[in-house]
Amino acid sequence: MDVMRAEAEVSKRDQDLTVARTSLQLQELLIKNAITKSLDDPTLGVVPVIPTDHLESVETPVAEPVQDLIARGLRDRPELAETDIDLESRQISRKAARNALLPSLALVGFYGGSGLAGPLNPIYNLPVPNTSNVPKDFSGALENAFNNSSPDYYIGVNLNIPLRNRVAKADQYRSELEYRQAELRREQLRKQIRIEVRNAQYALEQTGARVGAARKARDLAQRTFEIMQKEQTLGAGSTFQTMTAQRDLSIAELDMVTSMTTYEKAKVELDRATGSTLEHNGIQVQDAVNGTIASQSP
C-alpha cells in the first residue's frame, strides 16, 4: 500500500512539474518578447532566462511614515506634473479669452518725408519767369527726403469697445469651464494618489506579514520532515508518512515563494504609487537626455 501511494504521489507530482515547467517557459518567452525586437531567431527561443535577483535575499525594509510616502507621491508622480502643465496652459488661454472682452486703445502715428527734384519745364512760355528751388538731380531728391523740407505726418487714437461680442463671450465661458475642469481633475488625481499610496502601503504590510508567516511554516515543515526521516530510519515511521511530510514541506516552500513574489509586486506597486520606480532602479532621466550613463544601477 505504501508503494502504491508513493507511485500515485509521484504521478501527481510529475503532472505538477510539467505545469510548472511550461509556465516557466511561457514567462521566459514573455520576458524575451519585452526586451527584444524580434523572436525570429530560433536560438533566442531556447535560451534560458537567468534572473539576477533572488527571492532569498529579500529583506523587509523599515516602514516609512505614510505621510512621507504621500508627500513623495504628490511630488514625484509624473501624472501630477502633467496636470500642472495643462493647468498653466489653460490659465493662459483663460486670460487671453478674458482680454478679448476688454476695450482696446491704440495710439498710431505716421511721419514721412517727400524728396522733390527735377528740371524745369522746357515748354514753359508764360511771361512770368519759370524758377524753382528744388534740386535737379537724384541726390538732391534724396537729401530733401530726409531734411524735413516736405514732411508728411499724422497722429491718431483708435478706441475699440466691444459691444455684445457673443463669440468672444462664448470663448471666455468655455475657457473658464475648461480651467475649472482641469482644476477638478488635478484635485481628483491628488486624492487618487493619496488612496493609491495608502493602499500600496497596506498591501506591503500585509504581504510582509504573509512572508513572515510562510517562512515560519516552511521552517516547521522542514523540522517535521527531518523528524519523520529519523523515525523512518529508526523503524518507528512509514514511508508514506515521510513522503507526506516531504509533500507538506514542498507546499510550504511553494507558499513562501508565492508570498515573497506577492511582496515584491507590492514593493513595485508602492514605487509606482510614489513615483520612485526610476529612482529605485538607478535610472536617471537626465542620462537619457544627455545620451550617457552617469551612474550604474544598483
PDB file of C-alpha atoms in Angstrom:
ATOM      1  CA  MET A   1       0.000   0.000   0.000  1.00  0.00           C
ATOM      2  CA  ASP A   2       2.845   2.397   0.759  1.00  0.00           C
ATOM      3  CA  VAL A   3       4.393   1.679  -2.614  1.00  0.00           C
ATOM      4  CA  MET A   4       1.106   2.265  -4.437  1.00  0.00           C
ATOM      5  CA  ARG A   5       0.513   5.514  -2.587  1.00  0.00           C
ATOM      6  CA  ALA A   6       4.044   6.618  -3.387  1.00  0.00           C
ATOM      7  CA  GLU A   7       3.575   5.830  -7.075  1.00  0.00           C
ATOM      8  CA  ALA A   8       0.300   7.784  -7.156  1.00  0.00           C
ATOM      9  CA  GLU A   9       2.015  10.712  -5.443  1.00  0.00           C
ATOM     10  CA  VAL A  10       4.908  10.609  -7.928  1.00  0.00           C
ATOM     11  CA  SER A  11       2.485  10.583 -10.860  1.00  0.00           C
ATOM     12  CA  LYS A  12       0.649  13.605  -9.469  1.00  0.00           C
ATOM     13  CA  ARG A  13       3.905  15.445  -8.846  1.00  0.00           C
ATOM     14  CA  ASP A  14       5.047  14.721 -12.410  1.00  0.00           C
ATOM     15  CA  GLN A  15       1.934  16.480 -13.643  1.00  0.00           C
ATOM     16  CA  ASP A  16       2.617  19.458 -11.366  1.00  0.00           C
ATOM     17  CA  LEU A  17       6.212  19.532 -12.577  1.00  0.00           C
ATOM     18  CA  THR A  18       5.096  19.641 -16.222  1.00  0.00           C
ATOM     19  CA  VAL A  19       2.717  22.521 -15.500  1.00  0.00           C
ATOM     20  CA  ALA A  20       5.416  24.428 -13.609  1.00  0.00           C
ATOM     21  CA  ARG A  21       7.986  23.876 -16.377  1.00  0.00           C
ATOM     22  CA  THR A  22       5.666  25.060 -19.157  1.00  0.00           C
ATOM     23  CA  SER A  23       4.614  28.066 -17.066  1.00  0.00           C
ATOM     24  CA  LEU A  24       8.280  28.972 -16.589  1.00  0.00           C
ATOM     25  CA  GLN A  25       8.925  28.684 -20.324  1.00  0.00           C
ATOM     26  CA  LEU A  26       5.949  30.949 -21.031  1.00  0.00           C
ATOM     27  CA  GLN A  27       7.210  33.589 -18.618  1.00  0.00           C
ATOM     28  CA  GLU A  28      10.674  33.411 -20.194  1.00  0.00           C
ATOM     29  CA  LEU A  29       9.099  33.906 -23.625  1.00  0.00           C
ATOM     30  CA  LEU A  30       7.177  36.938 -22.390  1.00  0.00           C
ATOM     31  CA  ILE A  31      10.386  38.458 -20.996  1.00  0.00           C
ATOM     32  CA  LYS A  32      12.208  37.871 -24.293  1.00  0.00           C
ATOM     33  CA  ASN A  33       9.320  39.437 -26.188  1.00  0.00           C
ATOM     34  CA  ALA A  34       9.510  42.513 -23.955  1.00  0.00           C
ATOM     35  CA  ILE A  35      13.262  43.130 -24.259  1.00  0.00           C
ATOM     36  CA  THR A  36      13.972  42.056 -27.860  1.00  0.00           C
ATOM     37  CA  LYS A  37      12.950  43.429 -31.223  1.00  0.00           C
ATOM     38  CA  SER A  38      12.214  40.089 -32.888  1.00  0.00           C
ATOM     39  CA  LEU A  39      11.873  36.429 -31.903  1.00  0.00           C
ATOM     40  CA  ASP A  40      12.619  35.038 -35.365  1.00  0.00           C
ATOM     41  CA  ASP A  41      15.963  33.624 -34.267  1.00  0.00           C
ATOM     42  CA  PRO A  42      15.338  30.010 -33.103  1.00  0.00           C
ATOM     43  CA  THR A  43      18.364  30.174 -30.808  1.00  0.00           C
ATOM     44  CA  LEU A  44      16.769  33.003 -28.875  1.00  0.00           C
ATOM     45  CA  GLY A  45      13.672  30.904 -28.289  1.00  0.00           C
ATOM     46  CA  VAL A  46      15.565  28.171 -26.449  1.00  0.00           C
ATOM     47  CA  VAL A  47      17.978  30.341 -24.472  1.00  0.00           C
ATOM     48  CA  PRO A  48      17.007  30.222 -20.781  1.00  0.00           C
ATOM     49  CA  VAL A  49      16.417  33.404 -18.805  1.00  0.00           C
ATOM     50  CA  ILE A  50      18.549  33.542 -15.675  1.00  0.00           C
ATOM     51  CA  PRO A  51      17.295  36.156 -13.181  1.00  0.00           C
ATOM     52  CA  THR A  52      19.897  38.237 -11.371  1.00  0.00           C
ATOM     53  CA  ASP A  53      17.718  38.777  -8.302  1.00  0.00           C
ATOM     54  CA  HIS A  54      16.875  36.037  -5.834  1.00  0.00           C
ATOM     55  CA  LEU A  55      13.896  35.925  -3.534  1.00  0.00           C
ATOM     56  CA  GLU A  56      16.013  34.539  -0.711  1.00  0.00           C
ATOM     57  CA  SER A  57      17.743  37.917  -0.423  1.00  0.00           C
ATOM     58  CA  VAL A  58      14.504  39.820   0.150  1.00  0.00           C
ATOM     59  CA  GLU A  59      14.588  41.749   3.384  1.00  0.00           C
ATOM     60  CA  THR A  60      11.643  43.559   4.870  1.00  0.00           C
ATOM     61  CA  PRO A  61      12.526  47.272   4.794  1.00  0.00           C
ATOM     62  CA  VAL A  62      11.830  49.697   7.580  1.00  0.00           C
ATOM     63  CA  ALA A  63       8.319  51.024   7.136  1.00  0.00           C
ATOM     64  CA  GLU A  64       8.247  54.721   6.229  1.00  0.00           C
ATOM     65  CA  PRO A  65       5.547  57.013   7.579  1.00  0.00           C
ATOM     66  CA  VAL A  66       2.623  57.021   5.216  1.00  0.00           C
ATOM     67  CA  GLN A  67       2.547  60.829   5.184  1.00  0.00           C
ATOM     68  CA  ASP A  68       6.106  60.897   3.853  1.00  0.00           C
ATOM     69  CA  LEU A  69       5.136  58.428   1.152  1.00  0.00           C
ATOM     70  CA  ILE A  70       2.117  60.542   0.198  1.00  0.00           C
ATOM     71  CA  ALA A  71       4.267  63.680   0.054  1.00  0.00           C
ATOM     72  CA  ARG A  72       6.741  61.879  -2.202  1.00  0.00           C
ATOM     73  CA  GLY A  73       3.938  60.709  -4.473  1.00  0.00           C
ATOM     74  CA  LEU A  74       2.490  64.221  -4.734  1.00  0.00           C
ATOM     75  CA  ARG A  75       5.983  65.488  -5.603  1.00  0.00           C
ATOM     76  CA  ASP A  76       7.266  62.823  -7.988  1.00  0.00           C
ATOM     77  CA  ARG A  77       4.226  61.409  -9.788  1.00  0.00           C
ATOM     78  CA  PRO A  78       4.523  62.349 -13.489  1.00  0.00           C
ATOM     79  CA  GLU A  79       0.748  62.474 -13.932  1.00  0.00           C
ATOM     80  CA  LEU A  80       0.521  65.318 -11.438  1.00  0.00           C
ATOM     81  CA  ALA A  81       3.284  67.231 -13.227  1.00  0.00           C
ATOM     82  CA  GLU A  82       1.342  66.820 -16.480  1.00  0.00           C
ATOM     83  CA  THR A  83      -1.810  68.236 -14.898  1.00  0.00           C
ATOM     84  CA  ASP A  84       0.168  71.222 -13.577  1.00  0.00           C
ATOM     85  CA  ILE A  85       1.444  71.991 -17.071  1.00  0.00           C
ATOM     86  CA  ASP A  86      -2.041  71.596 -18.504  1.00  0.00           C
ATOM     87  CA  LEU A  87      -3.421  73.900 -15.810  1.00  0.00           C
ATOM     88  CA  GLU A  88      -0.861  76.591 -16.640  1.00  0.00           C
ATOM     89  CA  SER A  89      -1.709  76.313 -20.341  1.00  0.00           C
ATOM     90  CA  ARG A  90      -5.412  76.675 -19.660  1.00  0.00           C
ATOM     91  CA  GLN A  91      -4.719  79.636 -17.378  1.00  0.00           C
ATOM     92  CA  ILE A  92      -3.011  81.403 -20.295  1.00  0.00           C
ATOM     93  CA  SER A  93      -5.943  80.605 -22.592  1.00  0.00           C
ATOM     94  CA  ARG A  94      -8.309  81.868 -19.904  1.00  0.00           C
ATOM     95  CA  LYS A  95      -6.527  85.217 -19.669  1.00  0.00           C
ATOM     96  CA  ALA A  96      -6.400  85.585 -23.456  1.00  0.00           C
ATOM     97  CA  ALA A  97     -10.151  84.929 -23.757  1.00  0.00           C
ATOM     98  CA  ARG A  98     -10.867  87.419 -20.963  1.00  0.00           C
ATOM     99  CA  ASN A  99      -8.701  90.099 -22.589  1.00  0.00           C
ATOM    100  CA  ALA A 100     -10.695  89.739 -25.818  1.00  0.00           C
ATOM    101  CA  LEU A 101     -13.720  91.210 -23.991  1.00  0.00           C
ATOM    102  CA  LEU A 102     -11.879  94.330 -22.800  1.00  0.00           C
ATOM    103  CA  PRO A 103     -11.758  97.663 -24.711  1.00  0.00           C
ATOM    104  CA  SER A 104      -8.554  98.377 -26.595  1.00  0.00           C
ATOM    105  CA  LEU A 105      -6.886 101.756 -27.072  1.00  0.00           C
ATOM    106  CA  ALA A 106      -4.169 102.233 -29.644  1.00  0.00           C
ATOM    107  CA  LEU A 107      -2.033 105.309 -30.383  1.00  0.00           C
ATOM    108  CA  VAL A 108      -0.969 105.478 -34.017  1.00  0.00           C
ATOM    109  CA  GLY A 109       1.330 107.880 -35.759  1.00  0.00           C
ATOM    110  CA  PHE A 110       2.995 108.390 -39.112  1.00  0.00           C
ATOM    111  CA  TYR A 111       5.816 110.548 -40.349  1.00  0.00           C
ATOM    112  CA  GLY A 112       7.299 110.681 -43.823  1.00  0.00           C
ATOM    113  CA  GLY A 113       9.409 112.976 -45.974  1.00  0.00           C
ATOM    114  CA  SER A 114       8.985 113.755 -49.691  1.00  0.00           C
ATOM    115  CA  GLY A 115      12.018 114.193 -51.889  1.00  0.00           C
ATOM    116  CA  LEU A 116      11.064 116.683 -54.649  1.00  0.00           C
ATOM    117  CA  ALA A 117      13.508 117.183 -57.548  1.00  0.00           C
ATOM    118  CA  GLY A 118      13.603 117.582 -61.330  1.00  0.00           C
ATOM    119  CA  PRO A 119      14.439 120.058 -64.125  1.00  0.00           C
ATOM    120  CA  LEU A 120      12.233 122.992 -65.187  1.00  0.00           C
ATOM    121  CA  ASN A 121       9.528 122.524 -67.809  1.00  0.00           C
ATOM    122  CA  PRO A 122      11.179 123.247 -71.153  1.00  0.00           C
ATOM    123  CA  ILE A 123       7.921 124.262 -72.936  1.00  0.00           C
ATOM    124  CA  TYR A 124       7.018 126.922 -70.377  1.00  0.00           C
ATOM    125  CA  ASN A 125       6.392 130.215 -72.332  1.00  0.00           C
ATOM    126  CA  LEU A 126       4.466 132.433 -69.928  1.00  0.00           C
ATOM    127  CA  PRO A 127       5.761 135.941 -69.249  1.00  0.00           C
ATOM    128  CA  VAL A 128       6.220 135.092 -65.587  1.00  0.00           C
ATOM    129  CA  PRO A 129       9.716 133.732 -65.011  1.00  0.00           C
ATOM    130  CA  ASN A 130       9.921 129.974 -64.501  1.00  0.00           C
ATOM    131  CA  THR A 131      12.017 129.477 -61.381  1.00  0.00           C
ATOM    132  CA  SER A 132      12.297 126.706 -58.778  1.00  0.00           C
ATOM    133  CA  ASN A 133      14.390 125.968 -55.695  1.00  0.00           C
ATOM    134  CA  VAL A 134      14.177 122.186 -55.910  1.00  0.00           C
ATOM    135  CA  PRO A 135      17.283 120.287 -56.940  1.00  0.00           C
ATOM    136  CA  LYS A 136      17.501 118.803 -60.386  1.00  0.00           C
ATOM    137  CA  ASP A 137      19.308 115.515 -59.668  1.00  0.00           C
ATOM    138  CA  PHE A 138      18.568 112.323 -57.667  1.00  0.00           C
ATOM    139  CA  SER A 139      20.994 113.149 -54.898  1.00  0.00           C
ATOM    140  CA  GLY A 140      19.151 116.370 -54.230  1.00  0.00           C
ATOM    141  CA  ALA A 141      15.815 114.497 -54.102  1.00  0.00           C
ATOM    142  CA  LEU A 142      17.299 112.050 -51.613  1.00  0.00           C
ATOM    143  CA  GLU A 143      18.545 114.917 -49.474  1.00  0.00           C
ATOM    144  CA  ASN A 144      15.131 116.605 -49.450  1.00  0.00           C
ATOM    145  CA  ALA A 145      13.522 113.336 -48.340  1.00  0.00           C
ATOM    146  CA  PHE A 146      15.461 113.495 -45.062  1.00  0.00           C
ATOM    147  CA  ASN A 147      15.915 117.200 -44.339  1.00  0.00           C
ATOM    148  CA  ASN A 148      12.292 117.816 -43.239  1.00  0.00           C
ATOM    149  CA  SER A 149      11.673 120.198 -46.138  1.00  0.00           C
ATOM    150  CA  SER A 150       8.418 118.481 -47.208  1.00  0.00           C
ATOM    151  CA  PRO A 151       7.147 116.492 -44.201  1.00  0.00           C
ATOM    152  CA  ASP A 152       4.015 114.328 -44.122  1.00  0.00           C
ATOM    153  CA  TYR A 153       2.737 113.145 -40.713  1.00  0.00           C
ATOM    154  CA  TYR A 154      -0.299 112.417 -38.637  1.00  0.00           C
ATOM    155  CA  ILE A 155      -1.178 111.266 -35.104  1.00  0.00           C
ATOM    156  CA  GLY A 156      -4.335 109.434 -34.127  1.00  0.00           C
ATOM    157  CA  VAL A 157      -6.009 107.344 -31.441  1.00  0.00           C
ATOM    158  CA  ASN A 158      -8.030 104.152 -32.098  1.00  0.00           C
ATOM    159  CA  LEU A 159     -10.518 103.105 -29.429  1.00  0.00           C
ATOM    160  CA  ASN A 160     -12.197  99.709 -29.850  1.00  0.00           C
ATOM    161  CA  ILE A 161     -15.090  98.975 -27.468  1.00  0.00           C
ATOM    162  CA  PRO A 162     -16.645  95.514 -27.930  1.00  0.00           C
ATOM    163  CA  LEU A 163     -20.424  95.559 -27.574  1.00  0.00           C
ATOM    164  CA  ARG A 164     -22.236  92.251 -27.239  1.00  0.00           C
ATOM    165  CA  ASN A 165     -19.345  90.262 -28.689  1.00  0.00           C
ATOM    166  CA  ARG A 166     -21.034  86.878 -28.405  1.00  0.00           C
ATOM    167  CA  VAL A 167     -18.158  84.952 -29.987  1.00  0.00           C
ATOM    168  CA  ALA A 168     -15.601  86.332 -27.522  1.00  0.00           C
ATOM    169  CA  LYS A 169     -18.036  85.819 -24.651  1.00  0.00           C
ATOM    170  CA  ALA A 170     -18.565  82.188 -25.630  1.00  0.00           C
ATOM    171  CA  ASP A 171     -14.796  81.661 -25.830  1.00  0.00           C
ATOM    172  CA  GLN A 172     -14.413  83.220 -22.387  1.00  0.00           C
ATOM    173  CA  TYR A 173     -17.081  80.962 -20.871  1.00  0.00           C
ATOM    174  CA  ARG A 174     -15.553  77.885 -22.490  1.00  0.00           C
ATOM    175  CA  SER A 175     -12.077  78.755 -21.247  1.00  0.00           C
ATOM    176  CA  GLU A 176     -13.429  79.263 -17.711  1.00  0.00           C
ATOM    177  CA  LEU A 177     -15.165  75.871 -17.772  1.00  0.00           C
ATOM    178  CA  GLU A 178     -12.080  74.126 -19.150  1.00  0.00           C
ATOM    179  CA  TYR A 179      -9.909  75.719 -16.472  1.00  0.00           C
ATOM    180  CA  ARG A 180     -12.261  74.634 -13.683  1.00  0.00           C
ATOM    181  CA  GLN A 181     -12.445  71.131 -15.130  1.00  0.00           C
ATOM    182  CA  ALA A 182      -8.648  70.989 -15.178  1.00  0.00           C
ATOM    183  CA  GLU A 183      -8.567  72.098 -11.542  1.00  0.00           C
ATOM    184  CA  LEU A 184     -11.111  69.410 -10.658  1.00  0.00           C
ATOM    185  CA  ARG A 185      -9.103  66.724 -12.459  1.00  0.00           C
ATOM    186  CA  ARG A 186      -5.987  67.840 -10.615  1.00  0.00           C
ATOM    187  CA  GLU A 187      -7.694  67.566  -7.240  1.00  0.00           C
ATOM    188  CA  GLN A 188      -9.167  64.187  -8.150  1.00  0.00           C
ATOM    189  CA  LEU A 189      -5.712  62.987  -9.160  1.00  0.00           C
ATOM    190  CA  ARG A 190      -4.248  64.186  -5.859  1.00  0.00           C
ATOM    191  CA  LYS A 191      -6.920  62.261  -3.950  1.00  0.00           C
ATOM    192  CA  GLN A 192      -6.337  59.211  -6.116  1.00  0.00           C
ATOM    193  CA  ILE A 193      -2.598  59.374  -5.422  1.00  0.00           C
ATOM    194  CA  ARG A 194      -3.260  59.529  -1.685  1.00  0.00           C
ATOM    195  CA  ILE A 195      -5.521  56.480  -1.867  1.00  0.00           C
ATOM    196  CA  GLU A 196      -3.098  54.543  -4.078  1.00  0.00           C
ATOM    197  CA  VAL A 197      -0.167  55.250  -1.762  1.00  0.00           C
ATOM    198  CA  ARG A 198      -2.108  54.181   1.327  1.00  0.00           C
ATOM    199  CA  ASN A 199      -3.411  51.072  -0.421  1.00  0.00           C
ATOM    200  CA  ALA A 200       0.107  50.145  -1.597  1.00  0.00           C
ATOM    201  CA  GLN A 201       1.467  50.699   1.911  1.00  0.00           C
ATOM    202  CA  TYR A 202      -1.239  48.483   3.416  1.00  0.00           C
ATOM    203  CA  ALA A 203      -0.596  45.791   0.803  1.00  0.00           C
ATOM    204  CA  LEU A 204       3.134  45.925   1.565  1.00  0.00           C
ATOM    205  CA  GLU A 205       2.496  45.457   5.281  1.00  0.00           C
ATOM    206  CA  GLN A 206       0.063  42.613   4.658  1.00  0.00           C
ATOM    207  CA  THR A 207       2.354  40.768   2.257  1.00  0.00           C
ATOM    208  CA  GLY A 208       5.289  41.317   4.622  1.00  0.00           C
ATOM    209  CA  ALA A 209       3.336  39.623   7.392  1.00  0.00           C
ATOM    210  CA  ARG A 210       2.403  36.847   4.964  1.00  0.00           C
ATOM    211  CA  VAL A 211       6.084  36.309   4.128  1.00  0.00           C
ATOM    212  CA  GLY A 212       6.934  36.023   7.825  1.00  0.00           C
ATOM    213  CA  ALA A 213       4.155  33.512   8.419  1.00  0.00           C
ATOM    214  CA  ALA A 214       5.100  31.496   5.345  1.00  0.00           C
ATOM    215  CA  ARG A 215       8.755  31.402   6.409  1.00  0.00           C
ATOM    216  CA  LYS A 216       7.794  30.070   9.845  1.00  0.00           C
ATOM    217  CA  ALA A 217       5.504  27.473   8.277  1.00  0.00           C
ATOM    218  CA  ARG A 218       8.338  26.383   5.972  1.00  0.00           C
ATOM    219  CA  ASP A 219      10.707  26.038   8.917  1.00  0.00           C
ATOM    220  CA  LEU A 220       8.175  23.948  10.850  1.00  0.00           C
ATOM    221  CA  ALA A 221       7.555  21.761   7.816  1.00  0.00           C
ATOM    222  CA  GLN A 222      11.304  21.311   7.421  1.00  0.00           C
ATOM    223  CA  ARG A 223      11.661  20.204  11.042  1.00  0.00           C
ATOM    224  CA  THR A 224       8.690  17.844  10.695  1.00  0.00           C
ATOM    225  CA  PHE A 225      10.208  16.258   7.605  1.00  0.00           C
ATOM    226  CA  GLU A 226      13.539  15.771   9.349  1.00  0.00           C
ATOM    227  CA  ILE A 227      11.796  14.132  12.325  1.00  0.00           C
ATOM    228  CA  MET A 228       9.858  11.808  10.021  1.00  0.00           C
ATOM    229  CA  GLN A 229      13.065  10.822   8.259  1.00  0.00           C
ATOM    230  CA  LYS A 230      14.668   9.931  11.585  1.00  0.00           C
ATOM    231  CA  GLU A 231      11.605   7.951  12.656  1.00  0.00           C
ATOM    232  CA  GLN A 232      11.643   6.013   9.384  1.00  0.00           C
ATOM    233  CA  THR A 233      15.352   5.323   9.787  1.00  0.00           C
ATOM    234  CA  LEU A 234      14.743   4.026  13.308  1.00  0.00           C
ATOM    235  CA  GLY A 235      11.786   1.957  12.121  1.00  0.00           C
ATOM    236  CA  ALA A 236       9.142   3.964  14.007  1.00  0.00           C
ATOM    237  CA  GLY A 237       7.664   5.633  10.922  1.00  0.00           C
ATOM    238  CA  SER A 238       6.431   4.624   7.489  1.00  0.00           C
ATOM    239  CA  THR A 239       7.497   5.725   4.026  1.00  0.00           C
ATOM    240  CA  PHE A 240       4.072   7.241   3.450  1.00  0.00           C
ATOM    241  CA  GLN A 241       4.391   9.472   6.496  1.00  0.00           C
ATOM    242  CA  THR A 242       7.822  10.603   5.334  1.00  0.00           C
ATOM    243  CA  MET A 243       6.554  11.378   1.837  1.00  0.00           C
ATOM    244  CA  THR A 244       3.555  13.207   3.299  1.00  0.00           C
ATOM    245  CA  ALA A 245       5.896  15.359   5.361  1.00  0.00           C
ATOM    246  CA  GLN A 246       8.037  15.966   2.290  1.00  0.00           C
ATOM    247  CA  ARG A 247       4.943  16.958   0.334  1.00  0.00           C
ATOM    248  CA  ASP A 248       3.913  19.348   3.105  1.00  0.00           C
ATOM    249  CA  LEU A 249       7.406  20.840   3.012  1.00  0.00           C
ATOM    250  CA  SER A 250       7.161  21.379  -0.739  1.00  0.00           C
ATOM    251  CA  ILE A 251       3.775  23.031  -0.345  1.00  0.00           C
ATOM    252  CA  ALA A 252       5.150  25.277   2.418  1.00  0.00           C
ATOM    253  CA  GLU A 253       8.113  26.250   0.233  1.00  0.00           C
ATOM    254  CA  LEU A 254       5.770  26.996  -2.661  1.00  0.00           C
ATOM    255  CA  ASP A 255       3.606  29.126  -0.395  1.00  0.00           C
ATOM    256  CA  MET A 256       6.666  31.008   0.811  1.00  0.00           C
ATOM    257  CA  VAL A 257       7.838  31.662  -2.752  1.00  0.00           C
ATOM    258  CA  THR A 258       4.347  32.813  -3.715  1.00  0.00           C
ATOM    259  CA  SER A 259       4.141  35.148  -0.727  1.00  0.00           C
ATOM    260  CA  MET A 260       7.606  36.588  -1.445  1.00  0.00           C
ATOM    261  CA  THR A 261       6.618  37.135  -5.084  1.00  0.00           C
ATOM    262  CA  THR A 262       3.494  38.933  -3.948  1.00  0.00           C
ATOM    263  CA  TYR A 263       5.630  41.009  -1.590  1.00  0.00           C
ATOM    264  CA  GLU A 264       7.951  42.029  -4.438  1.00  0.00           C
ATOM    265  CA  LYS A 265       4.933  43.012  -6.531  1.00  0.00           C
ATOM    266  CA  ALA A 266       3.661  45.094  -3.605  1.00  0.00           C
ATOM    267  CA  LYS A 267       7.027  46.883  -3.463  1.00  0.00           C
ATOM    268  CA  VAL A 268       6.829  47.607  -7.192  1.00  0.00           C
ATOM    269  CA  GLU A 269       3.292  48.946  -6.768  1.00  0.00           C
ATOM    270  CA  LEU A 270       4.428  51.182  -3.904  1.00  0.00           C
ATOM    271  CA  ASP A 271       7.236  52.533  -6.087  1.00  0.00           C
ATOM    272  CA  ARG A 272       4.731  53.266  -8.841  1.00  0.00           C
ATOM    273  CA  ALA A 273       2.310  54.947  -6.438  1.00  0.00           C
ATOM    274  CA  THR A 274       5.052  57.183  -5.017  1.00  0.00           C
ATOM    275  CA  GLY A 275       6.740  57.842  -8.373  1.00  0.00           C
ATOM    276  CA  SER A 276      10.031  56.238  -7.241  1.00  0.00           C
ATOM    277  CA  THR A 277      10.348  53.469  -9.838  1.00  0.00           C
ATOM    278  CA  LEU A 278      13.156  55.107 -11.821  1.00  0.00           C
ATOM    279  CA  GLU A 279      14.989  56.253  -8.704  1.00  0.00           C
ATOM    280  CA  HIS A 280      14.970  52.821  -7.045  1.00  0.00           C
ATOM    281  CA  ASN A 281      16.210  51.191 -10.250  1.00  0.00           C
ATOM    282  CA  GLY A 282      19.036  53.679 -10.730  1.00  0.00           C
ATOM    283  CA  ILE A 283      17.557  55.250 -13.867  1.00  0.00           C
ATOM    284  CA  GLN A 284      18.085  58.976 -14.388  1.00  0.00           C
ATOM    285  CA  VAL A 285      16.023  60.836 -16.989  1.00  0.00           C
ATOM    286  CA  GLN A 286      18.871  63.299 -17.483  1.00  0.00           C
ATOM    287  CA  ASP A 287      21.098  60.406 -18.583  1.00  0.00           C
ATOM    288  CA  ALA A 288      18.641  59.665 -21.390  1.00  0.00           C
ATOM    289  CA  VAL A 289      18.645  63.333 -22.379  1.00  0.00           C
ATOM    290  CA  ASN A 290      22.454  63.525 -22.392  1.00  0.00           C
ATOM    291  CA  GLY A 291      22.891  60.126 -24.012  1.00  0.00           C
ATOM    292  CA  THR A 292      25.375  58.995 -21.365  1.00  0.00           C
ATOM    293  CA  ILE A 293      25.061  56.951 -18.181  1.00  0.00           C
ATOM    294  CA  ALA A 294      26.473  58.870 -15.246  1.00  0.00           C
ATOM    295  CA  SER A 295      25.995  56.132 -12.646  1.00  0.00           C
ATOM    296  CA  GLN A 296      25.409  52.400 -12.780  1.00  0.00           C
ATOM    297  CA  SER A 297      22.167  50.964 -11.431  1.00  0.00           C
ATOM    298  CA  PRO A 298      22.434  49.115  -8.099  1.00  0.00           C
TER     299      PRO A 298
END
